[in-house]
Coordinates of C-alpha atoms and ligand atoms in Angstrom, one line a residue:
Chain A
M26 CA -34.7 14.9 -21.6
T27 CA -33.2 14.1 -18.2
D28 CA -29.7 12.8 -17.5
T29 CA -28.8 10.2 -14.9
I30 CA -25.9 11.4 -12.7
L31 CA -25.7 8.5 -10.3
E32 CA -26.9 4.9 -10.9
T33 CA -26.5 1.8 -8.9
A34 CA -27.3 -1.8 -10.0
G35 CA -28.0 -4.5 -7.4
L36 CA -26.0 -2.8 -4.7
T37 CA -25.7 -5.1 -1.8
R38 CA -23.8 -5.0 1.5
E39 CA -23.6 -7.8 4.0
F40 CA -22.2 -7.5 7.5
S41 CA -21.2 -11.0 8.5
G42 CA -24.4 -12.5 7.1
F43 CA -26.7 -9.6 8.0
V44 CA -27.8 -7.9 4.8
A45 CA -27.9 -4.2 5.5
V46 CA -28.4 -3.1 1.9
D47 CA -30.1 -5.6 -0.4
G48 CA -30.0 -5.3 -4.2
V49 CA -30.6 -1.5 -4.3
S50 CA -30.9 -0.2 -7.9
L51 CA -31.1 3.6 -7.5
R52 CA -31.2 6.2 -10.3
V53 CA -30.7 9.9 -9.4
E54 CA -31.4 12.4 -12.1
T55 CA -29.1 15.4 -12.7
G56 CA -30.2 18.6 -11.0
T57 CA -32.8 17.1 -8.8
I58 CA -33.1 16.8 -5.0
H59 CA -33.6 13.2 -4.3
A60 CA -34.6 11.9 -0.8
L61 CA -33.8 8.6 0.7
I62 CA -36.1 7.9 3.5
G63 CA -37.0 4.9 5.7
P64 CA -37.2 3.8 9.3
N65 CA -34.1 3.5 11.6
G66 CA -31.8 0.8 10.5
A67 CA -33.2 0.7 7.0
G68 CA -29.7 1.0 5.5
K69 CA -29.6 4.6 4.4
T70 CA -26.3 5.5 5.9
T71 CA -24.8 2.3 4.7
C72 CA -26.0 3.2 1.2
F73 CA -24.2 6.5 1.5
N74 CA -21.1 4.7 2.7
L75 CA -21.3 2.5 -0.4
L76 CA -21.9 5.3 -2.8
T77 CA -18.9 7.2 -1.6
N78 CA -16.8 4.0 -1.3
F79 CA -16.3 4.3 2.4
L80 CA -17.5 0.8 2.4
T81 CA -17.1 -1.7 -0.4
P82 CA -20.2 -3.4 -1.7
T83 CA -20.5 -7.2 -1.4
R84 CA -22.2 -7.1 -4.8
G85 CA -23.4 -4.6 -7.3
T86 CA -22.0 -1.6 -9.1
I87 CA -22.1 2.2 -8.9
K88 CA -21.9 4.5 -11.8
F89 CA -21.3 8.2 -11.4
K90 CA -21.5 10.4 -14.5
G91 CA -21.4 7.3 -16.6
E92 CA -18.1 6.1 -15.1
D93 CA -17.9 3.0 -13.0
I94 CA -16.6 4.1 -9.6
T95 CA -17.1 0.8 -7.7
G96 CA -14.1 0.0 -5.6
M97 CA -12.4 3.4 -6.1
K98 CA -10.6 5.1 -3.2
P99 CA -13.1 7.3 -1.3
A100 CA -10.8 10.3 -1.7
M101 CA -10.9 9.8 -5.5
V102 CA -14.7 9.7 -5.5
A103 CA -14.7 13.0 -3.7
R104 CA -12.4 14.5 -6.3
R105 CA -14.7 13.4 -9.1
G106 CA -17.4 15.6 -7.6
L107 CA -19.4 13.3 -5.4
V108 CA -19.1 14.7 -1.9
R109 CA -20.8 13.5 1.2
S110 CA -21.7 14.9 4.6
F111 CA -22.1 12.7 7.7
Q112 CA -25.0 11.9 10.0
I113 CA -23.0 12.9 13.0
S114 CA -21.9 16.4 12.4
A115 CA -18.5 16.2 10.8
V116 CA -16.4 19.3 11.6
F117 CA -12.9 19.8 12.7
P118 CA -13.6 20.9 16.3
H119 CA -10.3 22.4 17.3
L120 CA -9.9 24.5 14.2
T121 CA -11.6 27.7 13.6
A122 CA -14.6 28.0 11.3
L123 CA -12.4 29.7 8.7
E124 CA -9.8 26.9 8.8
N125 CA -12.6 24.3 8.5
V126 CA -13.7 25.7 5.2
R127 CA -10.2 26.5 4.0
L128 CA -9.3 22.9 4.4
A129 CA -11.7 22.1 1.7
L130 CA -10.7 25.1 -0.5
Q131 CA -7.1 24.0 -0.1
R132 CA -7.9 20.9 -2.1
A133 CA -7.8 23.0 -5.2
R134 CA -4.0 23.3 -4.8
G135 CA -3.7 19.6 -5.5
A136 CA -1.9 17.4 -3.0
S137 CA -0.6 19.8 -0.3
F138 CA 2.5 17.9 0.8
D139 CA 4.5 21.2 1.1
F140 CA 5.5 21.0 4.7
W141 CA 8.2 23.6 4.2
R142 CA 5.9 26.4 3.2
P143 CA 4.3 28.8 5.8
E144 CA 0.6 28.6 6.5
T145 CA 0.3 32.1 5.1
A146 CA 0.3 30.5 1.7
L147 CA -3.3 29.6 2.4
N148 CA -4.4 33.2 3.0
V149 CA -5.4 33.4 -0.6
Y150 CA -8.4 31.3 0.3
N151 CA -9.6 33.4 3.2
D152 CA -11.9 35.7 1.2
R153 CA -13.7 32.8 -0.5
A154 CA -13.9 31.0 2.9
L155 CA -15.5 34.0 4.5
E156 CA -17.9 34.3 1.6
L157 CA -19.0 30.7 2.0
L158 CA -19.5 31.2 5.8
H159 CA -21.6 34.2 4.9
D160 CA -23.6 32.2 2.5
V161 CA -24.6 29.6 5.1
G162 CA -25.5 32.3 7.6
L163 CA -22.3 32.3 9.7
P164 CA -20.8 35.7 9.0
D165 CA -18.4 37.1 11.6
L166 CA -17.7 33.6 12.9
G167 CA -14.5 33.0 11.0
N168 CA -12.3 33.0 14.0
A169 CA -14.6 31.1 16.3
V170 CA -13.3 27.7 17.5
V171 CA -15.8 25.3 16.1
A172 CA -16.0 23.1 19.3
D173 CA -17.7 26.1 21.0
L174 CA -20.4 26.6 18.3
P175 CA -24.0 25.4 18.8
Y176 CA -25.1 22.3 17.0
G177 CA -27.1 24.1 14.3
Q178 CA -24.1 26.3 13.3
K179 CA -21.9 23.2 13.2
R180 CA -24.2 21.7 10.6
A181 CA -24.3 24.9 8.6
L182 CA -20.5 25.0 8.7
E183 CA -20.4 21.4 7.5
I184 CA -22.4 22.4 4.5
A185 CA -20.2 25.4 3.9
T186 CA -17.2 23.0 3.9
T187 CA -18.8 20.7 1.5
L188 CA -19.9 23.5 -0.8
A189 CA -16.3 24.8 -0.8
L190 CA -15.4 21.8 -3.0
D191 CA -18.2 23.0 -5.4
P192 CA -19.3 19.4 -5.9
E193 CA -21.6 18.4 -8.7
M194 CA -23.4 16.1 -6.4
M195 CA -23.8 16.3 -2.6
L196 CA -24.9 13.5 -0.3
L197 CA -26.4 14.9 2.9
D198 CA -27.1 12.5 5.7
E199 CA -29.9 13.9 7.9
P200 CA -28.8 17.6 7.6
T201 CA -31.6 18.7 10.0
A202 CA -31.4 15.9 12.6
G203 CA -31.4 17.1 16.2
M204 CA -32.1 20.7 15.2
A205 CA -34.4 23.2 16.7
H206 CA -37.3 24.3 14.6
G207 CA -35.8 27.7 13.5
D208 CA -32.6 26.0 12.5
V209 CA -34.4 23.4 10.4
D210 CA -35.9 26.3 8.4
T211 CA -32.5 27.9 7.9
I212 CA -31.0 24.7 6.5
V213 CA -34.0 24.2 4.2
Q214 CA -33.6 27.7 2.8
L215 CA -29.9 27.0 2.5
I216 CA -30.4 23.8 0.5
K217 CA -32.9 25.6 -1.8
R218 CA -30.2 28.2 -2.5
I219 CA -27.3 25.8 -3.1
R220 CA -29.2 23.4 -5.3
K221 CA -28.5 25.5 -8.4
G222 CA -26.3 23.5 -10.8
R223 CA -26.1 20.6 -8.4
T224 CA -27.7 17.3 -7.6
I225 CA -28.5 16.5 -4.0
L226 CA -29.3 13.1 -2.5
M227 CA -30.4 13.4 1.1
V228 CA -31.5 11.2 3.9
E229 CA -34.1 13.0 5.9
H230 CA -36.5 11.9 8.7
N231 CA -38.5 15.1 8.8
L232 CA -41.2 14.5 6.2
S233 CA -42.3 18.1 5.9
V234 CA -38.8 18.9 4.9
V235 CA -38.9 16.2 2.3
E236 CA -42.2 17.4 1.0
G237 CA -41.0 20.9 0.6
L238 CA -37.7 20.1 -1.0
C239 CA -37.4 16.9 -2.8
D240 CA -38.4 16.0 -6.4
T241 CA -38.1 12.3 -6.0
I242 CA -38.3 10.1 -3.0
T243 CA -37.0 6.6 -2.5
V244 CA -38.2 4.6 0.5
L245 CA -35.9 2.0 1.9
T246 CA -36.9 -0.7 4.4
R247 CA -34.7 -3.5 5.6
G248 CA -32.2 -2.7 2.9
R249 CA -34.6 -2.9 0.0
I250 CA -36.4 -0.3 -2.0
L251 CA -40.0 -0.3 -1.1
A252 CA -41.3 2.5 -3.2
E253 CA -40.2 5.4 -5.4
G254 CA -41.8 8.5 -6.9
D255 CA -42.8 12.0 -5.9
Y256 CA -44.1 12.9 -2.5
A257 CA -47.8 12.6 -3.4
T258 CA -47.4 9.1 -4.9
V259 CA -45.1 7.8 -2.2
S260 CA -47.1 9.1 0.8
K261 CA -50.2 7.4 -0.5
N262 CA -48.5 4.0 -0.9
P263 CA -50.1 1.7 1.6
E264 CA -46.9 -0.3 2.0
V265 CA -45.0 2.9 2.9
I266 CA -47.7 3.9 5.4
A267 CA -47.5 0.5 7.0
A268 CA -43.7 0.6 7.2
Y269 CA -43.8 4.0 8.8
L270 CA -46.6 3.2 11.2
G271 CA -44.7 0.1 12.2
S272 CA -41.8 2.1 13.4
S273 CA -41.8 4.5 16.3
D274 CA -40.2 7.3 14.4
A275 CA -41.2 9.6 11.5
Chain B
M1 CA 8.1 34.4 12.5
F2 CA 7.8 30.7 11.7
G3 CA 4.2 31.0 12.6
F4 CA 4.9 31.5 16.3
S5 CA 2.2 33.3 18.2
R6 CA 3.4 36.1 20.5
P7 CA 3.5 34.0 23.7
Q8 CA 5.2 31.2 21.8
L9 CA 7.8 33.6 20.5
I10 CA 8.5 34.8 24.1
A11 CA 8.8 31.2 25.3
F12 CA 11.0 30.4 22.3
L13 CA 13.4 33.3 23.1
A14 CA 13.5 32.2 26.8
M15 CA 14.4 28.7 25.7
L16 CA 17.0 30.1 23.3
A17 CA 18.5 32.2 26.2
L18 CA 18.6 29.1 28.4
I19 CA 20.3 27.0 25.7
I20 CA 23.0 29.7 25.4
V21 CA 23.5 30.4 29.1
C22 CA 23.2 26.9 30.6
P23 CA 26.4 25.3 29.4
F24 CA 28.3 27.8 31.4
V25 CA 26.5 26.8 34.5
V26 CA 25.5 23.1 34.0
Y27 CA 27.6 20.2 32.9
P28 CA 27.4 20.3 29.0
V29 CA 27.2 16.5 28.5
F30 CA 24.1 16.4 30.6
L31 CA 22.6 19.3 28.5
M32 CA 23.5 17.5 25.3
R33 CA 21.6 14.5 26.5
V34 CA 18.6 16.7 27.3
L35 CA 18.7 18.3 23.8
C36 CA 18.9 14.9 22.0
M37 CA 16.0 13.5 24.0
A38 CA 14.1 16.8 23.4
L39 CA 14.5 16.5 19.7
F40 CA 13.4 12.9 19.9
A41 CA 10.4 13.8 21.9
C42 CA 9.5 16.7 19.6
A43 CA 9.7 14.4 16.6
F44 CA 7.5 11.8 18.4
N45 CA 5.0 14.6 19.3
L46 CA 4.6 15.4 15.6
M47 CA 2.8 12.0 15.3
I48 CA 0.9 11.8 18.5
G49 CA 0.1 15.5 18.9
Y50 CA -0.6 16.6 15.4
V51 CA -1.7 13.4 13.5
G52 CA -3.1 11.6 16.5
L53 CA -1.1 8.4 15.9
L54 CA 0.6 6.8 18.9
S55 CA 3.8 5.1 17.7
F56 CA 5.1 2.6 20.2
G57 CA 8.2 1.9 18.2
H58 CA 10.1 5.1 17.9
A59 CA 13.2 3.7 19.6
A60 CA 13.8 1.7 16.4
F61 CA 14.5 4.9 14.5
F62 CA 16.4 6.5 17.3
G63 CA 18.6 3.5 17.9
M64 CA 19.2 2.7 14.2
G65 CA 20.1 6.3 13.6
G66 CA 22.6 6.0 16.4
Y67 CA 24.1 2.8 15.0
V68 CA 24.5 4.2 11.5
T69 CA 26.1 7.5 12.7
A70 CA 28.4 5.6 15.0
W71 CA 29.4 3.0 12.5
T72 CA 30.1 5.5 9.7
M73 CA 32.1 7.7 12.0
K74 CA 34.1 4.8 13.3
V75 CA 34.7 2.8 10.2
W76 CA 34.4 5.3 7.3
H77 CA 35.7 8.3 9.3
L78 CA 33.0 10.5 7.7
D79 CA 32.5 14.1 8.5
A80 CA 30.3 14.5 11.6
S81 CA 27.6 16.4 9.6
I82 CA 27.4 13.6 7.0
A83 CA 27.2 10.9 9.7
I84 CA 24.4 12.6 11.5
L85 CA 22.6 13.2 8.2
L86 CA 23.0 9.5 7.4
G87 CA 21.4 8.7 10.8
G88 CA 18.4 10.8 9.7
V89 CA 18.2 9.1 6.3
T90 CA 18.3 5.7 8.1
G91 CA 15.4 6.9 10.3
G92 CA 13.5 8.1 7.2
V93 CA 14.0 5.0 5.1
L94 CA 13.1 2.7 8.0
G95 CA 10.2 4.9 8.8
L96 CA 8.9 4.5 5.2
C97 CA 9.2 0.7 5.4
L98 CA 7.6 0.3 8.8
G99 CA 5.2 3.1 8.2
Y100 CA 4.0 1.6 5.0
L101 CA 3.0 -1.5 6.9
A102 CA 1.5 0.3 9.9
I103 CA -0.2 3.4 8.6
R104 CA -3.5 1.9 7.5
R105 CA -4.3 1.0 11.1
S106 CA -5.4 3.5 13.6
G107 CA -5.6 3.8 17.4
I108 CA -4.4 0.8 19.4
Y109 CA -3.7 -1.2 16.3
F110 CA -1.2 1.3 15.0
A111 CA 0.5 1.3 18.4
M112 CA 0.7 -2.5 18.5
I113 CA 2.0 -2.9 14.9
T114 CA 4.7 -0.2 15.5
L115 CA 5.7 -2.0 18.7
A116 CA 5.9 -5.4 16.9
L117 CA 7.9 -4.0 14.0
A118 CA 10.3 -2.2 16.4
Q119 CA 10.8 -5.5 18.2
M120 CA 11.9 -7.0 14.9
V121 CA 14.4 -4.2 14.4
Y122 CA 15.6 -4.8 18.0
F123 CA 16.3 -8.5 17.2
F124 CA 18.0 -7.5 14.0
C125 CA 20.3 -5.2 15.9
L126 CA 21.0 -7.9 18.5
E127 CA 22.0 -10.4 15.7
A128 CA 23.5 -8.2 13.0
P129 CA 27.3 -8.2 13.0
F130 CA 27.8 -4.5 12.5
T131 CA 26.0 -3.4 15.7
G132 CA 28.4 -5.3 18.0
G133 CA 25.6 -7.2 19.7
E134 CA 25.5 -6.8 23.4
D135 CA 28.6 -4.6 23.4
G136 CA 27.3 -2.1 20.9
I137 CA 29.6 0.2 18.9
Q138 CA 32.0 1.7 21.3
Q139 CA 34.7 4.3 21.3
V140 CA 33.2 6.2 18.4
P141 CA 35.3 9.3 17.6
R142 CA 33.5 12.6 17.5
G143 CA 35.6 13.6 14.6
H144 CA 35.3 16.9 12.8
L145 CA 32.5 19.1 11.6
F146 CA 32.9 20.4 8.0
G147 CA 36.4 19.0 8.0
F148 CA 38.0 21.6 10.4
I149 CA 36.0 22.1 13.6
D150 CA 37.2 19.6 16.1
L151 CA 34.3 18.2 18.1
S152 CA 36.3 16.5 20.9
N153 CA 35.8 19.7 23.0
D154 CA 32.5 19.5 24.9
M155 CA 31.6 23.1 24.3
T156 CA 32.1 22.8 20.6
M157 CA 30.1 19.6 20.5
Y158 CA 27.4 21.4 22.6
A159 CA 27.2 24.1 20.0
L160 CA 26.6 21.5 17.3
V161 CA 24.0 19.7 19.3
A162 CA 22.2 23.0 20.1
C163 CA 22.1 23.9 16.4
V164 CA 20.8 20.4 15.4
F165 CA 18.1 20.7 18.1
L166 CA 17.0 24.2 17.1
G167 CA 17.0 23.3 13.5
G168 CA 14.8 20.3 14.2
F169 CA 12.6 22.2 16.5
L170 CA 12.0 25.0 14.0
L171 CA 11.4 22.5 11.2
I172 CA 8.8 20.7 13.2
H173 CA 7.1 24.0 14.0
R174 CA 7.1 24.9 10.3
I175 CA 5.6 21.5 9.4
I176 CA 2.8 22.0 11.9
H177 CA 2.1 25.5 10.5
S178 CA 2.2 24.6 6.8
P179 CA -0.5 23.8 4.3
F180 CA 0.5 20.1 4.8
G181 CA 0.3 20.5 8.6
Q182 CA -3.2 21.9 8.2
V183 CA -4.3 18.6 6.5
L184 CA -2.6 16.7 9.3
K185 CA -4.7 18.6 11.8
G186 CA -7.8 17.7 9.8
I187 CA -6.8 14.0 10.0
R188 CA -6.3 14.3 13.7
E189 CA -9.6 16.0 14.2
N190 CA -11.8 13.9 11.9
E191 CA -10.2 11.5 9.5
P192 CA -13.3 10.3 7.6
R193 CA -14.2 13.9 7.0
T194 CA -10.8 14.7 5.6
T195 CA -11.1 11.7 3.3
S196 CA -14.5 12.9 2.2
L197 CA -12.9 16.2 1.2
G198 CA -10.7 14.3 -1.3
Y199 CA -7.5 13.9 0.7
R200 CA -5.8 10.6 0.6
T201 CA -5.1 10.6 4.3
D202 CA -2.8 7.6 4.2
D203 CA -0.3 9.5 2.1
Y204 CA -0.3 12.4 4.5
K205 CA 0.2 10.2 7.5
L206 CA 3.0 8.3 5.9
I207 CA 4.9 11.5 4.9
A208 CA 4.4 12.8 8.4
F209 CA 5.6 9.6 9.8
M210 CA 8.7 9.7 7.7
L211 CA 9.5 13.3 8.7
S212 CA 9.1 12.2 12.3
T213 CA 11.3 9.2 12.0
S214 CA 14.0 11.1 10.0
L215 CA 14.3 13.7 12.8
T216 CA 14.3 10.8 15.3
G217 CA 17.2 9.2 13.4
I218 CA 19.0 12.6 13.6
A219 CA 18.5 12.8 17.3
G220 CA 19.8 9.2 17.7
G221 CA 22.8 9.9 15.6
T222 CA 23.6 13.1 17.5
K223 CA 23.3 11.3 20.8
A224 CA 25.6 8.5 19.6
L225 CA 28.2 11.1 18.6
V226 CA 28.0 12.9 21.9
F227 CA 28.6 9.8 24.0
G228 CA 30.8 7.9 21.5
I229 CA 28.7 4.8 21.8
A230 CA 25.6 3.2 20.2
T231 CA 24.0 0.3 22.1
L232 CA 21.0 -1.9 22.2
T233 CA 19.4 0.3 24.9
D234 CA 18.5 3.0 22.4
V235 CA 16.6 0.5 20.1
N236 CA 14.9 -1.2 23.1
S237 CA 11.2 -0.9 23.6
S238 CA 11.8 0.6 27.0
T239 CA 13.2 3.7 25.2
S240 CA 10.0 3.8 23.1
G241 CA 8.0 3.8 26.3
E242 CA 10.2 6.4 27.8
I243 CA 9.6 8.8 25.0
V244 CA 5.8 8.4 25.3
L245 CA 6.1 9.2 28.9
T246 CA 8.4 12.2 28.3
T247 CA 6.0 13.7 25.8
L248 CA 3.0 13.0 28.0
L249 CA 4.7 14.5 31.0
G250 CA 5.6 17.7 29.1
G251 CA 2.3 18.0 27.3
L252 CA 1.0 16.2 24.2
G253 CA 0.4 18.4 21.2
T254 CA 2.1 21.4 22.7
V255 CA 5.1 23.0 21.1
F256 CA 7.3 23.2 24.2
G257 CA 5.9 20.2 26.2
P258 CA 8.3 17.6 24.8
V259 CA 11.3 19.8 25.6
M260 CA 10.1 20.4 29.1
G261 CA 9.4 16.7 29.5
S262 CA 12.9 15.8 28.4
V263 CA 14.4 18.3 30.9
V264 CA 12.4 16.6 33.7
M265 CA 13.0 13.0 32.6
V266 CA 16.7 13.3 31.9
S267 CA 17.3 15.2 35.2
M268 CA 15.4 12.5 37.0
E269 CA 17.5 9.7 35.4
N270 CA 20.6 11.6 36.2
Y271 CA 19.9 12.4 39.9
L272 CA 18.1 9.2 40.7
A273 CA 20.6 7.0 39.0
Q274 CA 22.3 6.3 42.3
F275 CA 19.1 4.6 43.6
G276 CA 19.2 2.0 40.8
A277 CA 15.8 0.5 40.1
W278 CA 14.1 3.3 41.9
V279 CA 14.3 5.4 38.7
T280 CA 11.9 3.1 37.0
V281 CA 9.5 3.0 40.0
T282 CA 9.6 6.8 40.2
Q283 CA 8.9 7.1 36.5
G284 CA 6.0 4.7 36.9
V285 CA 4.5 6.8 39.7
I286 CA 4.9 10.0 37.8
F287 CA 3.2 8.4 34.8
M288 CA 0.2 7.4 36.9
F289 CA 0.1 10.8 38.5
C290 CA 0.2 12.4 35.1
V291 CA -2.7 10.3 33.8
L292 CA -4.8 10.8 36.8
A293 CA -4.1 14.4 37.9
F294 CA -2.8 16.5 35.1
R295 CA -3.5 15.0 31.7
R296 CA -2.4 18.0 29.8
G297 CA 1.2 17.6 31.0
I298 CA 3.3 20.4 32.5
I299 CA 3.3 22.8 29.6
G300 CA -0.3 21.9 28.7
E301 CA -1.5 22.7 32.2
I302 CA 0.5 26.0 32.3
G303 CA -0.9 26.9 29.0
N304 CA -4.4 26.1 30.1
F305 CA -3.9 28.1 33.3
L306 CA -2.6 31.2 31.4
K307 CA -5.2 30.6 28.6
L308 CA -2.3 30.4 26.1
K309 CA -1.3 27.9 23.4
L310 CA 2.3 27.1 24.2
Ligands
ATP10 N1 -20.2 -1.6 10.2 C1 -21.3 -2.3 10.5 N2 -21.2 -3.5 11.0 C2 -22.3 -4.3 11.2 N3 -23.6 -3.8 11.0 C3 -23.7 -2.6 10.6 C4 -22.6 -1.7 10.3 N4 -23.1 -0.6 9.8 C5 -24.4 -0.7 9.8 N5 -24.8 -1.9 10.3 C6 -26.2 -2.3 10.4 O1 -26.9 -2.1 9.2 C7 -28.2 -1.7 9.4 C8 -28.4 -0.4 8.6 O2 -27.7 0.7 9.3 P1 -27.7 2.2 8.7 O3 -26.8 3.0 9.6 O4 -27.4 2.2 7.3 O5 -29.2 2.6 9.0 P2 -29.9 4.0 8.7 O6 -31.0 3.7 7.7 O7 -28.9 5.0 8.4 O8 -30.6 4.2 10.1 P3 -30.7 5.6 10.9 O9 -32.0 6.2 10.5 O10 -30.8 5.1 12.3 O11 -29.5 6.4 10.6 C9 -28.4 -1.5 10.9 O12 -29.1 -2.7 11.4 C10 -27.0 -1.5 11.4 O13 -26.9 -2.1 12.7
MG11 MG1 -28.2 6.7 9.2

């Protein structure tokens, strides 16, 4: 018996007449890795923005763990356990790697409005932060200023920061984009390790990554769902093949 | 101590020594002006340097703080400490109101809205009866501190101003190096990411804005007390512009930059005053020079050269 953790109904977003996401009804099962694929401009990132309420849908509803979260503040969605990453690596460049992760751990204190307390109040999170950095393959980099790190390490750091919130569901927007081959493998291994007890929805262009990782695949073109199923089914679908051959990428 | 790094601590002690020694060498009223502007600039820097929001309306809080301190001193004959605090409260409350309207915008829109709202405050001050319109509130007595310290002596007044400045300076430093300040830096670095971690960034920005405007109000109140006058000049948008320039000149997002900027700006106003309009022209040229040649500002460039965070 499988549970649904995230479910959308008729999710639609228009940008001044242009329909970027068109009536998407998506169901993600608890504990799976679900891929959202599709050519450039298909509306994948827009979908992520809608799911995390960074954008409000023109129409449609979003349910997370049975609760309607449509129109909720994005910060509140994150607190409920649905945490996203970004397509463009989202780190805090002028902070150290440790501070990056700690900023997520610090959320556990509740609202940190205590401007009168010294920063040392946050040292209790240092061990956990270092542990997380270790987990994503960045040991000994705690004091490194993030702006100086290579791209692959920034992405790993971003995952460590997201993991620090221990979210039930993670949305990863192209976690391996722009990475060298070796780095891609590191991230794939990392995702395999962190999937325990979590649900992951990821956008990914690299189909061999999708094949190796994902249980279910949803193909999006021009804002609509074109096909859905496991890799074997989807990759044989003639419409999917046509859509992918029609675009330069993939 | 207070989260100062070693070089910062040395710089702080040097600044402290100067604050103690200077009044015996330099005219104290000039120094008091520098310290009031320095506190103003530090408070402004809290927003632009650590939250990444450019307020173009900070004169509203500075000027209103000045009016309230001056008025309560002159009419209610309050204790100087209370009057200055009321200046700060005024800055804070006004900051809450204007900030509430402006904080959801970012970048240039935030700057425009703060500018527009500050212009409304200016017109309010121009028309409201208690501000004395074009004349301002004049002949404000310096009164007493804690009921028994007479502030009419320049040296005594200087000691108070120095304490207010140092208190504000250290408070700002603490704010920056607090759990709260850490979230502010997150917002400055990457606001969407901070939101995605579950922080309601608007709340943080608004509180930071209020802290900044409260300290600005205190700076304005202190200045009004020093000079015994509160006028429209301090609420004027040109003062808002001047504080942007001061902070930029000293170094955005550095701890000591705004202080250094104030020293330079106030000295310039003081010594170039005899040339009339040339002050403004000189400031304009310096501003352009800053933007083109040394963007980090004086302290920022020094820090960069020495590879230190000052
Ligand atoms: N804020 C916006 N305003 C107007 N149009 C937008 C906006 N955001 C996205 N779009 C448009 O919506 C469409 C879908 O964009 P989206 O970023 O979701 O695509 P994507 O599937 O993530 O593509 P990619 O693989 O390139 O990341 C694009 O045509 C884009 O131009
Ligand atoms: Mg995208």
